[in-house]
GROMACS .gro file of C-alpha atoms in nm:
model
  213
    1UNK     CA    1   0.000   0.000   0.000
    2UNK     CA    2   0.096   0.339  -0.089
    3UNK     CA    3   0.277   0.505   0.241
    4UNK     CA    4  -0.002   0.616   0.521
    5UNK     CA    5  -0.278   0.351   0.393
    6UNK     CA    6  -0.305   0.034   0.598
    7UNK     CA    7  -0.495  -0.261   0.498
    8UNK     CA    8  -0.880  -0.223   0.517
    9UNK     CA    9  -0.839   0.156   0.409
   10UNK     CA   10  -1.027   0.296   0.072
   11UNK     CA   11  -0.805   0.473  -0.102
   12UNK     CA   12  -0.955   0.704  -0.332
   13UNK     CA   13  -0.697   0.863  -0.623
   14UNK     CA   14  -0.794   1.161  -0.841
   15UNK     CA   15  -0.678   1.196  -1.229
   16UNK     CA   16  -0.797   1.366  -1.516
   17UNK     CA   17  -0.816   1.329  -1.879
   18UNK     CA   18  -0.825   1.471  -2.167
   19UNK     CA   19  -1.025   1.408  -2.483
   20UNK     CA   20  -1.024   1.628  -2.834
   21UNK     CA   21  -1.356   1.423  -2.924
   22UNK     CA   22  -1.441   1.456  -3.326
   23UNK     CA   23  -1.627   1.785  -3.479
   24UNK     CA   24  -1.981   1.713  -3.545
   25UNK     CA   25  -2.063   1.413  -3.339
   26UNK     CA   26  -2.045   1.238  -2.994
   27UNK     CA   27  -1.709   0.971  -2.968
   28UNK     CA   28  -1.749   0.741  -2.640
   29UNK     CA   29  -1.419   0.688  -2.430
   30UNK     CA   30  -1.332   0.367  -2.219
   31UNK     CA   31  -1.067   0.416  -1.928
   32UNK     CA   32  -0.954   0.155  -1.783
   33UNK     CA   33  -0.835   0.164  -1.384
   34UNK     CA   34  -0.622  -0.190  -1.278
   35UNK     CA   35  -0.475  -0.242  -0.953
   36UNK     CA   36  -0.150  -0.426  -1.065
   37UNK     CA   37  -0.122  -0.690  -0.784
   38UNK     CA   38  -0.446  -0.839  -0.798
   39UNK     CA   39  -0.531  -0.773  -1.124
   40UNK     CA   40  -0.858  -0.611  -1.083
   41UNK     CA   41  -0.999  -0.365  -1.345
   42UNK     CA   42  -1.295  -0.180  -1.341
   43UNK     CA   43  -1.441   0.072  -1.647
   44UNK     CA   44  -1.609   0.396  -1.690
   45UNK     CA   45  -1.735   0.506  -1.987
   46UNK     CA   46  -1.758   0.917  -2.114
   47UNK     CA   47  -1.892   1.047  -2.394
   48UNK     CA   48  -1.772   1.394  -2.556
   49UNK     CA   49  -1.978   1.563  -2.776
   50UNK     CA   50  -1.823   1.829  -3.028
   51UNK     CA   51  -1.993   2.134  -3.160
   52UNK     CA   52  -1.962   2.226  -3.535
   53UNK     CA   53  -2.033   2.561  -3.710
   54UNK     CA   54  -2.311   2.567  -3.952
   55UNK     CA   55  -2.274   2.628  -4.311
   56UNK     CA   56  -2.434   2.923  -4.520
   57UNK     CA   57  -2.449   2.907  -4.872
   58UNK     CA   58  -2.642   3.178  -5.121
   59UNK     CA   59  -2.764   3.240  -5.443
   60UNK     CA   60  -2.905   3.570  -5.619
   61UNK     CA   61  -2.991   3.798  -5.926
   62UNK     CA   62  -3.120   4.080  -5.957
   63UNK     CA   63  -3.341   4.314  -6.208
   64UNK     CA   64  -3.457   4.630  -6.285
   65UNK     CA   65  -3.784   4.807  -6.518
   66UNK     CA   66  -3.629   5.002  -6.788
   67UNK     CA   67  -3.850   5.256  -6.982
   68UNK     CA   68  -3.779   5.344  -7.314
   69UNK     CA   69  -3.832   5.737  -7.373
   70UNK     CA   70  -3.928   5.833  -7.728
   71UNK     CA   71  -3.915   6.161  -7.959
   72UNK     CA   72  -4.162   6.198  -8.181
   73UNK     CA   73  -4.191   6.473  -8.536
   74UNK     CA   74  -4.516   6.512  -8.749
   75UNK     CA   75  -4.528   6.668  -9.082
   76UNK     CA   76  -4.714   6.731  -9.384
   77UNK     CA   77  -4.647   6.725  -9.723
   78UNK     CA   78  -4.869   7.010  -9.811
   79UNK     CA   79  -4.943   7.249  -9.559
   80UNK     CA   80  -5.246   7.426  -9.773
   81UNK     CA   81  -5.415   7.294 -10.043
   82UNK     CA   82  -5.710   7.526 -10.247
   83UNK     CA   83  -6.036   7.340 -10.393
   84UNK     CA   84  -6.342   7.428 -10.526
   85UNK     CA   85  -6.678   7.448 -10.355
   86UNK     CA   86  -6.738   7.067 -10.206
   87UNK     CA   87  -6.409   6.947 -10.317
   88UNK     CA   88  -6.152   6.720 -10.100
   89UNK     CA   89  -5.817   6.859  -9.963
   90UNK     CA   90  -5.568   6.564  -9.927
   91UNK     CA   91  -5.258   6.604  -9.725
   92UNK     CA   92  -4.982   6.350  -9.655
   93UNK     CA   93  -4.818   6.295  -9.331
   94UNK     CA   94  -4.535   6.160  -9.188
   95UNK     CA   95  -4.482   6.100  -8.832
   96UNK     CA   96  -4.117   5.942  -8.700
   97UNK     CA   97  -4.043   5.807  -8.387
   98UNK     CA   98  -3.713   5.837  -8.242
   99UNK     CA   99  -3.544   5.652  -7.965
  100UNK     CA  100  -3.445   5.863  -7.709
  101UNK     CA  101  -3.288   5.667  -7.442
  102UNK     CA  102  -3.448   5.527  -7.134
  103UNK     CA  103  -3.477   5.564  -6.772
  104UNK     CA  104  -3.418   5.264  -6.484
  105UNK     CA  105  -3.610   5.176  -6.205
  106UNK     CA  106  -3.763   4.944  -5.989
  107UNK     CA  107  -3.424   4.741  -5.905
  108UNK     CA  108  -3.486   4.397  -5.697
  109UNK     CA  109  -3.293   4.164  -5.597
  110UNK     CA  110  -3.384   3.804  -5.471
  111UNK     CA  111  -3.248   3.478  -5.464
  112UNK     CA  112  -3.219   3.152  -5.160
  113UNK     CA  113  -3.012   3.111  -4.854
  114UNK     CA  114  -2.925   2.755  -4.723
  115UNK     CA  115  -2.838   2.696  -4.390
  116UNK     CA  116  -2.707   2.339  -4.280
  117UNK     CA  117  -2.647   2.159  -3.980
  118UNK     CA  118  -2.376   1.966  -3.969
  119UNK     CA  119  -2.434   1.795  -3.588
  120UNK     CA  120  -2.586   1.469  -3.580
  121UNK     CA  121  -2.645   1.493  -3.142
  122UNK     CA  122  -2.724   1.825  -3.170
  123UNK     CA  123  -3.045   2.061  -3.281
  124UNK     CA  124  -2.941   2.402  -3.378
  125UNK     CA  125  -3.139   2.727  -3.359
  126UNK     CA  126  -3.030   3.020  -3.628
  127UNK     CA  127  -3.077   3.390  -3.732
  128UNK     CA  128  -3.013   3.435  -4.077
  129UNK     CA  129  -2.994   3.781  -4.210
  130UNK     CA  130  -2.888   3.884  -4.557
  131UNK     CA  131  -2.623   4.203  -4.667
  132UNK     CA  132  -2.573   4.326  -4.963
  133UNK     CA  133  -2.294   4.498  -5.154
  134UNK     CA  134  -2.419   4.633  -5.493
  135UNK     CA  135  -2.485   4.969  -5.421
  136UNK     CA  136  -2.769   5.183  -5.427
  137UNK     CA  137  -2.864   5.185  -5.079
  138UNK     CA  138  -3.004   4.804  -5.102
  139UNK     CA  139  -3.153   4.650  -4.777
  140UNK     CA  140  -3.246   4.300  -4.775
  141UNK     CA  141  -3.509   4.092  -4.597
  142UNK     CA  142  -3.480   3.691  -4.544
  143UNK     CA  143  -3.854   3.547  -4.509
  144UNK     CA  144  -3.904   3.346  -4.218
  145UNK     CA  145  -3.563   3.405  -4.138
  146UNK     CA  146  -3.600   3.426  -3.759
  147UNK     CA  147  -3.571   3.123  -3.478
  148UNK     CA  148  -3.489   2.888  -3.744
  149UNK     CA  149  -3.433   2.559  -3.613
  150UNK     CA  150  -3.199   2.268  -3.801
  151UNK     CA  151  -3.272   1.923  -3.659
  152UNK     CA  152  -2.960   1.712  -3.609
  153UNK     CA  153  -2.784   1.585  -3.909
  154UNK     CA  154  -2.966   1.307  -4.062
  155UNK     CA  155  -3.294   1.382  -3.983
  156UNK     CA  156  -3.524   1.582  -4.154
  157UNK     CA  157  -3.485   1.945  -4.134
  158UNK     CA  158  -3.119   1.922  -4.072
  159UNK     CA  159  -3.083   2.175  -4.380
  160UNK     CA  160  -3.358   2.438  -4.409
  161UNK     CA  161  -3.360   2.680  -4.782
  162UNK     CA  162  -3.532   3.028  -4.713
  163UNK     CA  163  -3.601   3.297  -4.939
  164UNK     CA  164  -3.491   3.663  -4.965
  165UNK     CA  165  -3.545   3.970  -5.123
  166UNK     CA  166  -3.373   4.286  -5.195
  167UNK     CA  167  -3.436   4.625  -5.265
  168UNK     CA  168  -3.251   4.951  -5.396
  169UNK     CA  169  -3.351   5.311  -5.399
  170UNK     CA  170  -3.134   5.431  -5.648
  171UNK     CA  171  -2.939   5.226  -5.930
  172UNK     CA  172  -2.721   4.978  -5.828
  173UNK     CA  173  -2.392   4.804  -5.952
  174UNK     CA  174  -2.541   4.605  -6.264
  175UNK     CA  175  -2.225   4.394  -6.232
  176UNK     CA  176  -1.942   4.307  -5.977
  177UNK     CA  177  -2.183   4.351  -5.678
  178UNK     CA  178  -2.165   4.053  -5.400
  179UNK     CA  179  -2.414   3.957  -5.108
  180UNK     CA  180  -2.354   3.763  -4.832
  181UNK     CA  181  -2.587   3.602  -4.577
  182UNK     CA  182  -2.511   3.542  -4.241
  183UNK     CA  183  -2.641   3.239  -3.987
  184UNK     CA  184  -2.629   3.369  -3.604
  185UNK     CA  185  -2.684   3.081  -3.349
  186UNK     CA  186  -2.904   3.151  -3.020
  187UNK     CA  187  -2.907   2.815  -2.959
  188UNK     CA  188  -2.675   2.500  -3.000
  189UNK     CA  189  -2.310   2.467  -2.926
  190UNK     CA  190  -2.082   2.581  -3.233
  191UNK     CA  191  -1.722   2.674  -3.258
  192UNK     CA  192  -1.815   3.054  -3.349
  193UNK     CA  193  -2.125   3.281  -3.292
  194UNK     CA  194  -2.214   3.317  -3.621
  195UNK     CA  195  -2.149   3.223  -4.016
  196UNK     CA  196  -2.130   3.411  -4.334
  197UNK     CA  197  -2.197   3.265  -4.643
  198UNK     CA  198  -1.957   3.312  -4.926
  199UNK     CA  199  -2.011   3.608  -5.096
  200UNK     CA  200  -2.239   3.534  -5.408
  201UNK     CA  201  -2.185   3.742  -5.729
  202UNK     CA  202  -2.501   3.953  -5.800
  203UNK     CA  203  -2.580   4.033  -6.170
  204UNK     CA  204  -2.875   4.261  -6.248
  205UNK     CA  205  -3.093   4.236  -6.583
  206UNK     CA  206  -3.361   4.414  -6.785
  207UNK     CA  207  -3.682   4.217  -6.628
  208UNK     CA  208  -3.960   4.482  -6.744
  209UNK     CA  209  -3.922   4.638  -7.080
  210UNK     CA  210  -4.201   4.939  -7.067
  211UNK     CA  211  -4.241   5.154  -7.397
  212UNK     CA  212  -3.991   4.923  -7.578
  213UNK     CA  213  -4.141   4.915  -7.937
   0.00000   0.00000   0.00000
């Protein structure tokens, strides 16, 4: 016996361990305690469970109304013509309509977020907001996108899509611009408070034509 134990005495000894576990999932641990000179073992079993971050993905596009602005010229061939008492007077016009540029408005932008859980012990409950950078004073809203909750990994509702929707008050970046969405968790255990997508190149197109021809 160890020095200051006699025989009958418990002896209790203290230890600790540690375990990195495996991202995503709950790993069970054996340890093993022996006493050497009889041989006796005895088990306890721990289980560590190890919070991943969620993952954000995006998609988007955006469009505008565009209306074309005309000119427009009239004029006559003749611009008197004399005839006798109950004749006809006959004139010839011509009218031509000119394109005269056009003017934008209207710009939207909308497209899906995905948000995915990638814990299989784990539900977890999200925020999702949406930013944009194209310009034009854009503000975004994400429907539905508020106490979202992703069931465990492997079950259904593990991944939830939601739709958003964007708009500018005054003309944006038709090209280059990015958006981002962003996945805050208020509930769950996760590496980091929060996850932004990858940004997610935002082109914007002609969707209303308005005067065209």
């Amino acid at each position: 016996p160890a020095a200051g134990i006699t025989k009958g005495d418990t002896w209790t000894l203290g230890y600790a361990t540690t375990y990195a576990g495996v991202s995503g999932t709950c790993t069970t641990y054996d340890n093993t305690a022996t006493i050497v000179e009889t041989g006796q073992t005895d088990d306890a079993f721990v289980k560590v469970c190890v919070g991943a971050n969620v993952t954000v993905s995006k998609d988007g596009s955006g469009s505008y109304t565009r209306t074309y602005l005309w000119k427009i010229a009239k004029s006559a061939t003749k611009t008197q013509v004399n005839v006798a008492p109950n004749g006809d007077a006959i004139f010839d016009y011509t009218v031509t309509a000119t394109p005269n540029g056009s003017v934008d408005s209207a710009w939207t932008m909308a497209g899906t977020i995905t948000v995915t859980n990638p814990n299989d012990f784990q539900s977890i409950t999200v925020n999702v907001t949406d930013v944009p950078s194209v310009g034009g004073g854009a503000v975004c809203t994400v429907a539905n996108g508020t106490g979202v909750v992703l069931a465990p990994k492997g079950q259904t509702g593990d991944s939830v899509t939601l739709n958003y929707s964007c708009t500018a008050a005054t003309s944006p970046s038709y090209t280059g611009g990015t958006n981002k969405a962003t996945a805050t968790v208020t509930a769950g255990v996760t590496p980091t408070a929060s996850v932004t997508s990858a940004p997610a190149p935002i082109t914007f197109t002609e969707g209303v034509s308005v005067d065209k021809t």
